[in-house]
Coordinates of C-alpha atoms and ligand atoms in Angstrom, one line a residue:
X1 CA 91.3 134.6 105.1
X2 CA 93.7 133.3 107.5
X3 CA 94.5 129.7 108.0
X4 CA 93.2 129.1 111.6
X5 CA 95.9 126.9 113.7
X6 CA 94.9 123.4 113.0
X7 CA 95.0 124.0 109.0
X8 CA 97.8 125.3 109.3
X9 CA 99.7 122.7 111.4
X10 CA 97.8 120.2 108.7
X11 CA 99.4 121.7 106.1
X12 CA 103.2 121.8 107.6
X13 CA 102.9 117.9 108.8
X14 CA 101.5 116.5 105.9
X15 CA 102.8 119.0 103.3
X16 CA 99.0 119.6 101.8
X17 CA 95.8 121.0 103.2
X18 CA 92.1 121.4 101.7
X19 CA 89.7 123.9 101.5
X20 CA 86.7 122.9 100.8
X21 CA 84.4 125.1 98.6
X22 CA 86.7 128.2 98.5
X23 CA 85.2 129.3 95.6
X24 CA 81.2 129.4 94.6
X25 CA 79.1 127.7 91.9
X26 CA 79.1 131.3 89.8
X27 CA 82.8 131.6 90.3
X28 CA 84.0 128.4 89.1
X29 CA 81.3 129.0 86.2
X30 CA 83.4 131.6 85.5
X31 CA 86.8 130.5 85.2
X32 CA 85.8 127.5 83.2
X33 CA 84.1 129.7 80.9
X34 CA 87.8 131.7 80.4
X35 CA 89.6 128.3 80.5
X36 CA 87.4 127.2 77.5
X37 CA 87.6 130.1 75.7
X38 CA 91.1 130.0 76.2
X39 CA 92.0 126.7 75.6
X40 CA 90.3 126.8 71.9
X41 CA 92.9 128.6 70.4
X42 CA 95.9 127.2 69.5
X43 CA 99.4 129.0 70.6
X44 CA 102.9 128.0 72.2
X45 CA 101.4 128.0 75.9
X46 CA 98.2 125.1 74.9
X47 CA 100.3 121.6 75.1
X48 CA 97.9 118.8 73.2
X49 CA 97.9 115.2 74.3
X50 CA 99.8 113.4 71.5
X51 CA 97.4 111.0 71.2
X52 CA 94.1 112.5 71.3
X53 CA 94.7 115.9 70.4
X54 CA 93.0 117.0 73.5
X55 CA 94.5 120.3 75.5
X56 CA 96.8 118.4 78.7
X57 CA 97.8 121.9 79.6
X58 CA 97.1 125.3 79.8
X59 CA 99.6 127.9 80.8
X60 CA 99.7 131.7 82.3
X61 CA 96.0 131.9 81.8
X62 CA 96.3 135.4 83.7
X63 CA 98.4 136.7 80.7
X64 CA 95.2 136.7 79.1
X65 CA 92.1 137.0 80.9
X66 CA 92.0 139.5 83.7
X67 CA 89.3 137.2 85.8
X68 CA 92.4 135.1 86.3
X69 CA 95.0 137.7 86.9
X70 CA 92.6 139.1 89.7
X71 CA 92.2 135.6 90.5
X72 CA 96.0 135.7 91.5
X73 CA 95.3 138.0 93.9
X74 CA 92.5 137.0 95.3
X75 CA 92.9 137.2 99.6
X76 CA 91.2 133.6 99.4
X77 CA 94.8 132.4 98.0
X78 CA 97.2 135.0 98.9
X79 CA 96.4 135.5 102.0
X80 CA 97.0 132.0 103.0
X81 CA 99.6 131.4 100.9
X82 CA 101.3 134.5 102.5
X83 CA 101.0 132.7 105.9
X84 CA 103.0 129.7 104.7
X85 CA 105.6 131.0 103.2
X86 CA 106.6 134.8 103.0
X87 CA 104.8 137.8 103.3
X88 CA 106.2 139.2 99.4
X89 CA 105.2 136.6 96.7
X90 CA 104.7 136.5 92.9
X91 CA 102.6 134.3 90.8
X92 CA 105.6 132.0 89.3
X93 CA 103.4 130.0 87.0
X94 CA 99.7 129.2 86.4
X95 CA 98.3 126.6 84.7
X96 CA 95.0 124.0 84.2
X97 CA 96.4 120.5 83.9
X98 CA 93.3 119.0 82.1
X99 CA 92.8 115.1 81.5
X100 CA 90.1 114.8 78.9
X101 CA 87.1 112.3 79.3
X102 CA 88.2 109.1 79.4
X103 CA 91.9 110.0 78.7
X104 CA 94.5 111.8 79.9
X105 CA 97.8 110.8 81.1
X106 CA 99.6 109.5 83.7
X107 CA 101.3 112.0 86.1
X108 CA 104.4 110.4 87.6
X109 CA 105.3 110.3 91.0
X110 CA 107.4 113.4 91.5
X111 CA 108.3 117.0 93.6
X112 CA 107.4 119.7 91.7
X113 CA 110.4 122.2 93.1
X114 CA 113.3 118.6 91.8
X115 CA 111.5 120.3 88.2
X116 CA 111.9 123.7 89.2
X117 CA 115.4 123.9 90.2
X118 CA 116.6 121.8 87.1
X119 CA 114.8 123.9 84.7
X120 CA 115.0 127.6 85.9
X121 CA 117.7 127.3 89.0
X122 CA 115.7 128.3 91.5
X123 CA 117.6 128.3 95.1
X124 CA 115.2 127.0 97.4
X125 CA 111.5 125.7 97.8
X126 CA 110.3 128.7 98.9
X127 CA 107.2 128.7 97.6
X128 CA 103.7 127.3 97.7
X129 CA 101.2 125.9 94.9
X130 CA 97.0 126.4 95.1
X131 CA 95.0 124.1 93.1
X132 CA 91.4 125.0 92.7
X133 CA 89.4 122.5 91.4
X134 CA 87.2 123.3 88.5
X135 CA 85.5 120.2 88.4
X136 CA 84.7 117.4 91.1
X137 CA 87.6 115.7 92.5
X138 CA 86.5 112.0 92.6
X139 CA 88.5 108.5 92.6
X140 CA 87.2 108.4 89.0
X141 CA 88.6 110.8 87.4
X142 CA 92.1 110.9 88.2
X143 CA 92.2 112.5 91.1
X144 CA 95.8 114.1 92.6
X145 CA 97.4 111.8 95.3
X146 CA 99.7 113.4 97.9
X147 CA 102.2 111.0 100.3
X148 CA 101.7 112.6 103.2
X149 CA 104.2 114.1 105.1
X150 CA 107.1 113.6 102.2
X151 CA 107.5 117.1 102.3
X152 CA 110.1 116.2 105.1
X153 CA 112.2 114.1 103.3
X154 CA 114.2 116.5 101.0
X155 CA 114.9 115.7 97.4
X156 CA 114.6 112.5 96.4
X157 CA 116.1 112.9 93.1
X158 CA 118.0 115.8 91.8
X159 CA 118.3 114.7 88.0
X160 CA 116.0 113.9 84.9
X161 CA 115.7 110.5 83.3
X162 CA 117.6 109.6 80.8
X163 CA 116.1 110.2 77.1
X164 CA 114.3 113.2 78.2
X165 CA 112.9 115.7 76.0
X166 CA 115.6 118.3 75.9
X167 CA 112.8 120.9 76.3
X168 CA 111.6 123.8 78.0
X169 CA 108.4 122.3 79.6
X170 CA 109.7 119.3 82.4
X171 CA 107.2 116.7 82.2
X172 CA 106.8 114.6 85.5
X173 CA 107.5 111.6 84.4
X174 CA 110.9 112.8 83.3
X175 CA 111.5 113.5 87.1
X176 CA 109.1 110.6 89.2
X177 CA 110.7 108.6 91.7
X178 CA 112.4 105.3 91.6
X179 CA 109.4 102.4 92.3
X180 CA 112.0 101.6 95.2
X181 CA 112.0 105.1 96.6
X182 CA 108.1 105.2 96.3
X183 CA 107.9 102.0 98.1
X184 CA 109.5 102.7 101.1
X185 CA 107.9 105.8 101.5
X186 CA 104.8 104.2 100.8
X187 CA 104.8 101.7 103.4
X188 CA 105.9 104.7 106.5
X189 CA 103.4 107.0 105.2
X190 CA 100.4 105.7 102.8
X191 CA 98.7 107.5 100.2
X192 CA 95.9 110.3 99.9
X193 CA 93.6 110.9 97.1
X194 CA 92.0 114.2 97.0
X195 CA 88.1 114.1 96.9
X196 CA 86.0 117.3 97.3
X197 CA 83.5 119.3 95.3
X198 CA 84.3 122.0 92.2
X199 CA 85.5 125.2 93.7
X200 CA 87.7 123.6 96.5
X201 CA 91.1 124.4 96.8
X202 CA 94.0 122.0 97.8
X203 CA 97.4 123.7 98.7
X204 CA 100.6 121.9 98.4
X205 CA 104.2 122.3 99.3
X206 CA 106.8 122.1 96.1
X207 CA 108.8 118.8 98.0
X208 CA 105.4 116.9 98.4
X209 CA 105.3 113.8 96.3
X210 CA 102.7 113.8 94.5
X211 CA 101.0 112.0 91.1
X212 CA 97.9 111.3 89.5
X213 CA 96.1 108.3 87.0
X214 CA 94.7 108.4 83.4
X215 CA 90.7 109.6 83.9
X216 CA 88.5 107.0 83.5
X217 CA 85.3 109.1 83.6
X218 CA 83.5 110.3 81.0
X219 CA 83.9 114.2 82.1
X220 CA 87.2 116.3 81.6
X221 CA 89.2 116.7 84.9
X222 CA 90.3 120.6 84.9
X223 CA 92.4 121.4 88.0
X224 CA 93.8 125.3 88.2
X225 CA 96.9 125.6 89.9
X226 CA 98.8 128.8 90.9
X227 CA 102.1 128.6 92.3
X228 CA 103.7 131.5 94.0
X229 CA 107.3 132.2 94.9
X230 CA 108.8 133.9 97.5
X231 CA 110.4 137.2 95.5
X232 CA 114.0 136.8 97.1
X233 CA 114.0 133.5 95.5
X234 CA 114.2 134.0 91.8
X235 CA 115.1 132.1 89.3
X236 CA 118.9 131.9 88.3
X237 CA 119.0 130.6 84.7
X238 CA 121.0 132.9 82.5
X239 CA 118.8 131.5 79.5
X240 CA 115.2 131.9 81.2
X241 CA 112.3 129.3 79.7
X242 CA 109.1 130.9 78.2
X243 CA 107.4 133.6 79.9
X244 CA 104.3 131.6 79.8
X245 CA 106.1 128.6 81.7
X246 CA 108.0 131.5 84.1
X247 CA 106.6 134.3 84.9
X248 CA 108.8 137.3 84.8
X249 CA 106.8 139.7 86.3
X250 CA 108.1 138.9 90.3
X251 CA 106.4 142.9 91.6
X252 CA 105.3 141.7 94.9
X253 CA 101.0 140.8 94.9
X254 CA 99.1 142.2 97.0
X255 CA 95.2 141.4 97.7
X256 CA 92.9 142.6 95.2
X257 CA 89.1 142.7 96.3
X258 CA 86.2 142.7 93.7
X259 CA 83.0 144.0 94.8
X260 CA 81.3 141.7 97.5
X261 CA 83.6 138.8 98.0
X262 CA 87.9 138.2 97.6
Ligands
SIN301 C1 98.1 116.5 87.9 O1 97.6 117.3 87.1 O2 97.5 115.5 88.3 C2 99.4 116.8 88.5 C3 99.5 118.2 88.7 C4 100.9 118.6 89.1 O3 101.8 117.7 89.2 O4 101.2 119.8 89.2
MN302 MN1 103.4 118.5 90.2

């Protein structure tokens, strides 16, 4: 389950990596069938889209179901994500990120850890996100776009925008970049649009810039995405956000193996 040399190295100089086919046909089967199921029922941790009324997203799905809490600590994902970052992690938050047929929003330019430390005060980006693809990723369907390498350039904002929502849940576009900022990293380092089959995983470091388009296909988009945090990095907010947004249960994981494969 190790990452051999050359993913590794990927992943560190352009700040994502993918894994094609991580998961089988019968696997993926599975968790959409939970994600359904779950995402029917209305409750605090299902966010619509205003317009449509569609589920945008999903959260702490393992709270739930248990094929998603054993998903968490599945060697396929902690194993690596162990390798980049420290050998004790949590699961900080889990989510699916949907954009319906034909809908869906825009996903600003942003890095997910400028959200992170504004909302819950954590100290560093020490940790590591795994997005598992429940559908195919194509340039139709508003794929995730990484600059790669951007990882390396810090924070490039430390603040949200002005007429925020005052809430609990940061939306990216209260924290995307500056067109100007994008620009300039634009032109040293291009952009990279993430196409590969259901059941592939793409990891990605919390500084990497990264966004996504409305989808203009007539099939939902459902990305899974798991992040884990290193557990000598909690979260300092005296006043912590939902459980279902921050996951208070920070025990160390450690590999759980179903019957035949992790
Ligand atoms: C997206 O769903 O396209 C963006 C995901 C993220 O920012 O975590
Ligand atoms: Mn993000």
């Amino acid at each position: 389950m190790r990452l051999s040399a050359d993913q590794e190295n990927r992943y560190r100089t352009e700040g994502f990596l993918v894994l094609e086919e991580l998961f089988s046909p019968a696997e993926v089967e599975t968790l959409r069938a939970g994600y359904e199921a779950d995402a029917s029922i209305a409750a605090p941790h299902r966010f619509l889209e205003p317009d449509s009324g569609h589920v945008a997203t999903l959260f702490a799905l393992h709270d739930r179901l248990p094929e998603f809490d054993a998903l968490a600590r599945s060697p396929r994902l902690l194993e690596p994500a162990r390798q980049l970052v420290a050998d004790q992690l949590y699961l900080y938050q889990m989510k699916v990120n949907t954009k319906s047929a034909c809908g869906g929003k825009t996903q600003g330019w942003h890095q997910d850890y400028i959200a992170w430390r504004l909302a819950d005060q954590l100290p560093a980006p020490r940790m590591v996100t795994m997005g598992i693809l429940l559908d195919d990723s194509t340039e139709f369907n508003g794929p995730l776009i990484f600059i790669p390498g951007s990882h390396t350039a810090g924070l490039l904002r430390d603040d949200r925008a002005e007429g925020s929502e005052p809430d609990a849940f940061v939306d990216s576009n209260d924290v995307a970049l500056t067109p100007e900022i994008l620009a300039e990293l634009v032109e040293h380092r291009g952009m990279r649009s993430i196409q590969a089959p259901a059941g592939s995983a793409v990891i990605f470091h919390p500084e990497v810039v990264h966004g996504s388009a409305p989808n203009m296909s007539p099939h939902p988009r459902r990305p899974l995405i798991l992040t884990y945090n290193d557990i000598h990095n909690l979260p300092r907010n005296p006043t912590p956000r939902p459980h279902y947004l921050v996951n208070r249960d920070t025990a160390p994981l450690s590999a759980y193996q179903p019957a035949g494969r992790g």
